[in-house]
Amino acid sequence: MRRPRLRACWVLALGIWLAVAGVAMGAAEETSFTIAVAPDLQQEVLNPQDTRLSNRFQWLVDHRDELGLKCFLQVGDFLNWDTADHAQYERASAALQILDRAELPYILTLGNHDTQATGGTPEHPGGSARPGNTHDNQRITTVFNSYFPLSRFKLLGGVWEAGKIDNAWHTFHAGGLDWLVINLELWPRAGAVAWAKTVVEQHPAHNVILLTHSFLTPSPKGMLIQQSNGGYGDNSPQYVFDELVKPYPNVRLVFSGHAGSHGYRMDKGDSGNAIYEFVQCYHDSRTNPVRLLTIDTQAGTIKSRVFCPLSNEYKDDGSSFEVSGVQWVPARTEADVRPTAP
């Protein structure tokens, strides 16, 4: 008479063991995940028949589980220039709804073409500078913020200026670690950099990712940190590196666009931490590249490759490589945050 009860207890114990083992297996699998980083997309919004944007976003959604995709980043110049009917914004916003519907979080940073600095003249609209003060026009981002309001950014933690996504911070958890992404305005004002420094200081146990439009630039000597503010910005990428990137031991990754096609550079922070910097620009007129950056927090590796969903091919241009020996900032445990006795 007791055998059925014993059997039921055994089945229950086995179920509990399998559940615990399943959690452990899931945690092991979670050590590897992917971030998708899109280059300057301004060539993909000019023609209403161009399907490259929507094709890229749908591909990311369709392969989300396979990739372990946690979020999508875009390095600026999502648009090319504004028009009276905001047609390019309409196309970009409509395509991005694919990610909205799939609840795949994304983070954007603004380039010069995403502001009122670019647009040409009423007689000759286009990608050249608008009439007026280009320095001031670069900070006019009303249209961008109307199409991409704060409510669309699901990982958003805070902003520098109320109601504007121009300078913002976002957090997520992946690979057993905590991550902080700061999108910083192009050739930023000193106030924006000071604000970003405060955000980093408030998140010492997060692995910090900086997303900004201009940072690396190609040269005969390889990738260099850009020294110029573009002639109409405020501070250079070198200033950003010196003030925001280099001083903090938990800064790990920098993504940018604006110059060249693709590139990579590694620098050391003041604490000896390695800082991995990637530029992806491309301005591709044929297909739709996206960098897939797979991070394995247990193995200490970063694997990069650039895939083009429309043509179903990887770029054979040196953008595929793996970085090993990466040391990440460990996540804080309960003991780390538990108050100590007086």
Tab-separated table of C-alpha atoms in Angstrom:
chain	number	residue	atom	x	y	z
A	1	MET	CA	0.000	0.000	0.000
A	2	ARG	CA	2.943	2.320	0.620
A	3	ARG	CA	4.606	1.720	-2.719
A	4	PRO	CA	2.478	4.184	-4.740
A	5	ARG	CA	3.187	6.868	-2.151
A	6	LEU	CA	6.911	6.154	-2.255
A	7	ARG	CA	6.820	6.213	-6.015
A	8	ALA	CA	5.028	9.555	-5.979
A	9	CYS	CA	7.672	10.964	-3.632
A	10	TRP	CA	10.425	9.654	-5.902
A	11	VAL	CA	8.785	11.242	-8.960
A	12	LEU	CA	8.425	14.533	-7.081
A	13	ALA	CA	12.083	14.445	-6.025
A	14	LEU	CA	13.156	13.682	-9.587
A	15	GLY	CA	11.051	16.569	-10.869
A	16	ILE	CA	12.646	18.949	-8.396
A	17	TRP	CA	16.131	17.747	-9.363
A	18	LEU	CA	15.381	18.177	-13.059
A	19	ALA	CA	14.035	21.676	-12.433
A	20	VAL	CA	17.170	22.655	-10.509
A	21	ALA	CA	19.373	21.078	-13.161
A	22	GLY	CA	17.409	22.885	-15.832
A	23	VAL	CA	17.994	26.214	-14.129
A	24	ALA	CA	21.692	25.427	-13.856
A	25	MET	CA	21.868	24.429	-17.510
A	26	GLY	CA	20.034	27.593	-18.485
A	27	ALA	CA	22.495	29.665	-16.471
A	28	ALA	CA	25.387	27.966	-18.280
A	29	GLU	CA	23.850	28.697	-21.652
A	30	GLU	CA	23.309	32.304	-20.576
A	31	THR	CA	27.033	32.962	-20.417
A	32	SER	CA	26.990	33.551	-24.179
A	33	PHE	CA	24.841	36.212	-25.823
A	34	THR	CA	24.867	38.569	-28.790
A	35	ILE	CA	24.552	42.311	-29.312
A	36	ALA	CA	23.673	43.502	-32.828
A	37	VAL	CA	25.299	46.781	-33.894
A	38	ALA	CA	24.106	48.491	-37.076
A	39	PRO	CA	26.287	50.982	-38.959
A	40	ASP	CA	25.197	54.321	-40.444
A	41	LEU	CA	21.865	53.526	-42.112
A	42	GLN	CA	21.264	56.808	-43.941
A	43	GLN	CA	21.426	55.218	-47.414
A	44	GLU	CA	18.555	52.868	-46.573
A	45	VAL	CA	15.853	55.502	-45.960
A	46	LEU	CA	16.071	57.438	-49.236
A	47	ASN	CA	13.849	55.230	-51.381
A	48	PRO	CA	10.378	54.090	-50.238
A	49	GLN	CA	10.913	50.850	-52.196
A	50	ASP	CA	14.135	50.041	-50.324
A	51	THR	CA	13.479	47.041	-48.050
A	52	ARG	CA	16.916	46.776	-46.448
A	53	LEU	CA	15.917	48.261	-43.094
A	54	SER	CA	12.872	46.061	-42.581
A	55	ASN	CA	14.756	43.039	-43.934
A	56	ARG	CA	17.528	43.521	-41.338
A	57	PHE	CA	15.111	43.999	-38.451
A	58	GLN	CA	12.972	41.012	-39.412
A	59	TRP	CA	16.074	38.832	-39.735
A	60	LEU	CA	17.181	39.835	-36.239
A	61	VAL	CA	13.758	38.987	-34.831
A	62	ASP	CA	13.635	35.655	-36.674
A	63	HIS	CA	17.109	34.652	-35.395
A	64	ARG	CA	16.812	36.162	-31.940
A	65	ASP	CA	16.788	32.879	-30.034
A	66	GLU	CA	19.472	31.294	-32.186
A	67	LEU	CA	21.806	34.240	-31.589
A	68	GLY	CA	20.886	34.803	-27.965
A	69	LEU	CA	20.254	38.386	-29.059
A	70	LYS	CA	19.798	40.777	-26.143
A	71	CYS	CA	19.582	44.162	-27.822
A	72	PHE	CA	20.123	46.133	-31.016
A	73	LEU	CA	22.377	49.212	-31.133
A	74	GLN	CA	22.675	51.779	-33.935
A	75	VAL	CA	25.682	54.114	-34.168
A	76	GLY	CA	23.949	57.221	-35.548
A	77	ASP	CA	23.038	58.678	-38.950
A	78	PHE	CA	19.902	56.571	-38.933
A	79	LEU	CA	18.518	59.285	-41.217
A	80	ASN	CA	20.162	61.234	-44.038
A	81	TRP	CA	18.342	64.560	-43.840
A	82	ASP	CA	14.979	65.927	-42.809
A	83	THR	CA	12.278	67.121	-45.220
A	84	ALA	CA	9.002	68.955	-44.767
A	85	ASP	CA	7.059	65.676	-44.792
A	86	HIS	CA	9.645	63.869	-42.630
A	87	ALA	CA	9.563	61.005	-45.130
A	88	GLN	CA	12.870	59.476	-44.044
A	89	TYR	CA	11.759	59.512	-40.422
A	90	GLU	CA	8.487	57.857	-41.413
A	91	ARG	CA	10.350	55.029	-43.144
A	92	ALA	CA	12.848	54.542	-40.314
A	93	SER	CA	10.145	54.601	-37.654
A	94	ALA	CA	7.927	52.151	-39.548
A	95	ALA	CA	10.791	49.687	-39.998
A	96	LEU	CA	11.737	49.935	-36.333
A	97	GLN	CA	8.212	48.873	-35.382
A	98	ILE	CA	9.297	45.341	-36.293
A	99	LEU	CA	11.513	45.399	-33.208
A	100	ASP	CA	8.799	47.131	-31.186
A	101	ARG	CA	6.274	44.397	-31.941
A	102	ALA	CA	8.791	41.671	-31.103
A	103	GLU	CA	9.770	43.520	-27.897
A	104	LEU	CA	13.412	43.364	-28.929
A	105	PRO	CA	15.007	46.333	-27.138
A	106	TYR	CA	17.133	48.830	-29.026
A	107	ILE	CA	19.311	51.846	-28.304
A	108	LEU	CA	20.028	54.637	-30.802
A	109	THR	CA	22.601	57.404	-30.766
A	110	LEU	CA	22.362	60.552	-32.860
A	111	GLY	CA	24.705	61.446	-35.697
A	112	ASN	CA	24.993	64.770	-37.503
A	113	HIS	CA	22.475	63.601	-40.123
A	114	ASP	CA	19.897	62.920	-37.410
A	115	THR	CA	19.808	66.591	-36.409
A	116	GLN	CA	18.884	69.875	-38.048
A	117	ALA	CA	22.546	70.475	-38.887
A	118	THR	CA	22.003	68.582	-42.150
A	119	GLY	CA	19.439	69.181	-44.868
A	120	GLY	CA	20.885	71.435	-47.537
A	121	THR	CA	18.917	74.469	-48.711
A	122	PRO	CA	15.222	74.788	-49.621
A	123	GLU	CA	16.268	75.010	-53.266
A	124	HIS	CA	18.693	72.108	-53.019
A	125	PRO	CA	17.737	69.786	-50.135
A	126	GLY	CA	20.192	67.028	-49.323
A	127	GLY	CA	22.951	65.853	-47.039
A	128	SER	CA	24.923	69.096	-46.831
A	129	ALA	CA	24.739	71.658	-44.033
A	130	ARG	CA	21.584	73.704	-43.544
A	131	PRO	CA	21.792	77.492	-43.607
A	132	GLY	CA	22.454	79.083	-40.244
A	133	ASN	CA	24.668	78.188	-37.318
A	134	THR	CA	25.643	74.534	-37.821
A	135	HIS	CA	26.955	74.232	-34.262
A	136	ASP	CA	23.582	75.263	-32.833
A	137	ASN	CA	21.561	73.352	-35.445
A	138	GLN	CA	23.300	70.131	-34.428
A	139	ARG	CA	21.605	70.310	-31.037
A	140	ILE	CA	18.132	70.754	-32.546
A	141	THR	CA	16.688	67.249	-32.377
A	142	THR	CA	12.966	67.908	-32.023
A	143	VAL	CA	11.950	65.812	-35.035
A	144	PHE	CA	14.118	62.867	-34.013
A	145	ASN	CA	12.629	62.881	-30.517
A	146	SER	CA	9.093	63.105	-31.859
A	147	TYR	CA	9.567	59.934	-33.929
A	148	PHE	CA	11.702	58.144	-31.356
A	149	PRO	CA	10.280	59.235	-27.990
A	150	LEU	CA	11.548	57.907	-24.664
A	151	SER	CA	8.687	55.418	-24.495
A	152	ARG	CA	10.182	53.375	-27.357
A	153	PHE	CA	13.365	52.576	-25.414
A	154	LYS	CA	12.549	49.650	-23.125
A	155	LEU	CA	15.926	49.497	-21.347
A	156	LEU	CA	15.989	53.221	-20.573
A	157	GLY	CA	17.143	54.235	-17.111
A	158	GLY	CA	17.501	58.005	-17.423
A	159	VAL	CA	18.373	60.993	-19.605
A	160	TRP	CA	20.424	64.149	-19.327
A	161	GLU	CA	17.819	66.526	-20.770
A	162	ALA	CA	14.157	65.971	-19.967
A	163	GLY	CA	12.177	64.375	-22.785
A	164	LYS	CA	15.225	63.922	-25.063
A	165	ILE	CA	16.956	60.673	-25.963
A	166	ASP	CA	20.092	62.539	-27.157
A	167	ASN	CA	22.044	61.562	-24.025
A	168	ALA	CA	20.639	58.607	-22.127
A	169	TRP	CA	21.573	55.516	-20.154
A	170	HIS	CA	20.144	52.016	-20.365
A	171	THR	CA	20.738	48.786	-18.435
A	172	PHE	CA	20.252	45.080	-19.037
A	173	HIS	CA	21.427	41.778	-17.600
A	174	ALA	CA	23.058	39.148	-19.824
A	175	GLY	CA	25.673	36.450	-19.511
A	176	GLY	CA	25.297	36.559	-15.761
A	177	LEU	CA	26.561	40.160	-15.717
A	178	ASP	CA	25.096	43.647	-15.516
A	179	TRP	CA	25.502	46.032	-18.458
A	180	LEU	CA	25.170	49.792	-18.793
A	181	VAL	CA	24.879	51.457	-22.212
A	182	ILE	CA	25.320	55.223	-22.519
A	183	ASN	CA	24.342	56.833	-25.799
A	184	LEU	CA	26.222	60.137	-26.003
A	185	GLU	CA	25.638	63.024	-28.373
A	186	LEU	CA	28.049	63.653	-31.267
A	187	TRP	CA	31.137	65.751	-30.376
A	188	PRO	CA	29.498	66.359	-27.016
A	189	ARG	CA	29.135	69.356	-24.798
A	190	ALA	CA	31.161	69.296	-21.598
A	191	GLY	CA	27.937	69.108	-19.603
A	192	ALA	CA	26.878	65.925	-21.382
A	193	VAL	CA	30.230	64.289	-20.625
A	194	ALA	CA	30.071	65.378	-16.975
A	195	TRP	CA	26.581	63.857	-16.719
A	196	ALA	CA	27.789	60.584	-18.307
A	197	LYS	CA	30.672	60.407	-15.813
A	198	THR	CA	28.181	60.619	-12.961
A	199	VAL	CA	26.146	57.776	-14.468
A	200	VAL	CA	29.225	55.539	-14.738
A	201	GLU	CA	30.217	56.358	-11.152
A	202	GLN	CA	26.760	55.336	-9.967
A	203	HIS	CA	27.072	51.903	-11.657
A	204	PRO	CA	30.465	50.531	-10.545
A	205	ALA	CA	29.397	46.878	-10.934
A	206	HIS	CA	28.116	47.305	-14.507
A	207	ASN	CA	30.139	46.623	-17.639
A	208	VAL	CA	29.898	49.950	-19.455
A	209	ILE	CA	29.264	50.287	-23.194
A	210	LEU	CA	29.622	53.713	-24.813
A	211	LEU	CA	27.578	54.298	-27.970
A	212	THR	CA	28.417	57.506	-29.838
A	213	HIS	CA	28.520	58.510	-33.487
A	214	SER	CA	32.155	59.598	-33.900
A	215	PHE	CA	35.037	57.963	-32.045
A	216	LEU	CA	37.433	55.927	-34.232
A	217	THR	CA	38.759	57.046	-37.606
A	218	PRO	CA	40.965	55.184	-40.121
A	219	SER	CA	44.547	56.252	-40.836
A	220	PRO	CA	47.618	54.767	-42.544
A	221	LYS	CA	48.693	53.675	-39.057
A	222	GLY	CA	45.427	51.885	-38.359
A	223	MET	CA	42.428	52.980	-36.334
A	224	LEU	CA	42.954	56.145	-34.295
A	225	ILE	CA	40.773	58.020	-31.854
A	226	GLN	CA	39.400	61.052	-33.691
A	227	GLN	CA	41.067	64.307	-32.585
A	228	SER	CA	38.627	66.763	-34.166
A	229	ASN	CA	35.180	67.983	-33.167
A	230	GLY	CA	34.182	68.017	-36.823
A	231	GLY	CA	34.522	71.787	-37.033
A	232	TYR	CA	31.064	72.447	-35.608
A	233	GLY	CA	30.910	70.213	-32.542
A	234	ASP	CA	31.982	70.933	-29.009
A	235	ASN	CA	34.502	68.352	-27.814
A	236	SER	CA	36.483	65.732	-29.693
A	237	PRO	CA	36.366	61.938	-29.243
A	238	GLN	CA	39.822	62.211	-27.681
A	239	TYR	CA	38.272	64.426	-24.994
A	240	VAL	CA	35.567	61.798	-24.480
A	241	PHE	CA	38.228	59.100	-24.139
A	242	ASP	CA	40.301	61.112	-21.687
A	243	GLU	CA	37.387	62.262	-19.541
A	244	LEU	CA	34.837	59.428	-19.728
A	245	VAL	CA	36.345	56.228	-21.109
A	246	LYS	CA	39.884	55.950	-19.763
A	247	PRO	CA	39.415	56.916	-16.078
A	248	TYR	CA	36.817	54.288	-15.149
A	249	PRO	CA	37.760	50.635	-14.519
A	250	ASN	CA	34.404	49.244	-15.630
A	251	VAL	CA	34.301	50.748	-19.153
A	252	ARG	CA	34.670	47.847	-21.576
A	253	LEU	CA	33.221	48.602	-25.034
A	254	VAL	CA	32.867	51.561	-27.407
A	255	PHE	CA	30.787	51.499	-30.603
A	256	SER	CA	30.828	54.275	-33.202
A	257	GLY	CA	30.272	54.987	-36.896
A	258	HIS	CA	30.734	58.095	-39.045
A	259	ALA	CA	34.138	57.241	-40.578
A	260	GLY	CA	35.606	54.513	-42.775
A	261	SER	CA	33.840	51.190	-43.199
A	262	HIS	CA	34.799	49.046	-40.211
A	263	GLY	CA	37.631	48.814	-37.717
A	264	TYR	CA	38.799	47.770	-34.274
A	265	ARG	CA	41.170	49.104	-31.651
A	266	MET	CA	42.024	48.180	-28.069
A	267	ASP	CA	43.170	50.695	-25.478
A	268	LYS	CA	44.012	50.440	-21.798
A	269	GLY	CA	42.209	52.340	-19.088
A	270	ASP	CA	43.873	53.989	-16.114
A	271	SER	CA	43.196	50.869	-14.035
A	272	GLY	CA	44.720	48.548	-16.619
A	273	ASN	CA	41.321	47.457	-17.941
A	274	ALA	CA	41.134	46.682	-21.649
A	275	ILE	CA	38.724	48.851	-23.676
A	276	TYR	CA	37.478	47.268	-26.908
A	277	GLU	CA	36.493	49.844	-29.553
A	278	PHE	CA	34.599	49.035	-32.751
A	279	VAL	CA	33.679	51.292	-35.656
A	280	GLN	CA	31.076	50.242	-38.202
A	281	CYS	CA	30.030	52.754	-40.830
A	282	TYR	CA	29.943	51.102	-44.289
A	283	HIS	CA	27.432	53.393	-46.111
A	284	ASP	CA	26.609	50.245	-48.047
A	285	SER	CA	24.642	50.909	-51.233
A	286	ARG	CA	23.909	47.242	-52.032
A	287	THR	CA	23.056	45.267	-48.923
A	288	ASN	CA	22.399	45.755	-45.206
A	289	PRO	CA	25.312	44.866	-42.896
A	290	VAL	CA	24.969	44.407	-39.151
A	291	ARG	CA	27.780	43.541	-36.761
A	292	LEU	CA	26.974	40.550	-34.571
A	293	LEU	CA	29.064	40.729	-31.420
A	294	THR	CA	28.860	37.514	-29.412
A	295	ILE	CA	30.146	37.757	-25.858
A	296	ASP	CA	30.976	34.672	-23.813
A	297	THR	CA	31.431	35.840	-20.252
A	298	GLN	CA	32.653	32.463	-19.015
A	299	ALA	CA	35.215	31.905	-21.788
A	300	GLY	CA	36.289	35.560	-21.789
A	301	THR	CA	35.828	36.019	-25.525
A	302	ILE	CA	34.284	38.511	-27.935
A	303	LYS	CA	33.453	37.164	-31.386
A	304	SER	CA	32.760	39.683	-34.153
A	305	ARG	CA	31.296	39.095	-37.592
A	306	VAL	CA	29.338	41.307	-39.967
A	307	PHE	CA	26.336	39.684	-41.625
A	308	CYS	CA	24.224	41.037	-44.501
A	309	PRO	CA	20.705	39.549	-44.270
A	310	LEU	CA	19.550	40.777	-47.687
A	311	SER	CA	22.360	39.025	-49.553
A	312	ASN	CA	22.671	36.230	-46.957
A	313	GLU	CA	26.432	36.607	-46.664
A	314	TYR	CA	29.118	37.581	-44.195
A	315	LYS	CA	31.422	40.463	-45.043
A	316	ASP	CA	34.806	39.106	-46.135
A	317	ASP	CA	36.682	42.263	-45.196
A	318	GLY	CA	38.502	41.459	-41.984
A	319	SER	CA	35.543	42.276	-39.746
A	320	SER	CA	35.308	38.651	-38.558
A	321	PHE	CA	37.646	37.909	-35.664
A	322	GLU	CA	37.706	36.826	-32.037
A	323	VAL	CA	39.192	38.563	-29.007
A	324	SER	CA	40.239	36.335	-26.113
A	325	GLY	CA	41.374	36.911	-22.559
A	326	VAL	CA	38.574	39.406	-21.883
A	327	GLN	CA	37.960	40.184	-18.220
A	328	TRP	CA	34.501	41.423	-17.307
A	329	VAL	CA	33.212	43.218	-14.238
A	330	PRO	CA	31.481	40.585	-12.071
A	331	ALA	CA	27.881	41.131	-11.080
A	332	ARG	CA	27.245	42.270	-7.524
A	333	THR	CA	26.053	39.572	-5.161
A	334	GLU	CA	23.638	39.903	-2.270
A	335	ALA	CA	26.642	40.059	0.058
A	336	ASP	CA	28.017	43.011	-1.898
A	337	VAL	CA	24.924	45.114	-1.265
A	338	ARG	CA	24.044	43.850	2.240
A	339	PRO	CA	24.622	46.629	4.789
A	340	THR	CA	27.319	45.940	7.334
A	341	ALA	CA	26.745	46.149	11.044
A	342	PRO	CA	27.810	49.415	12.696
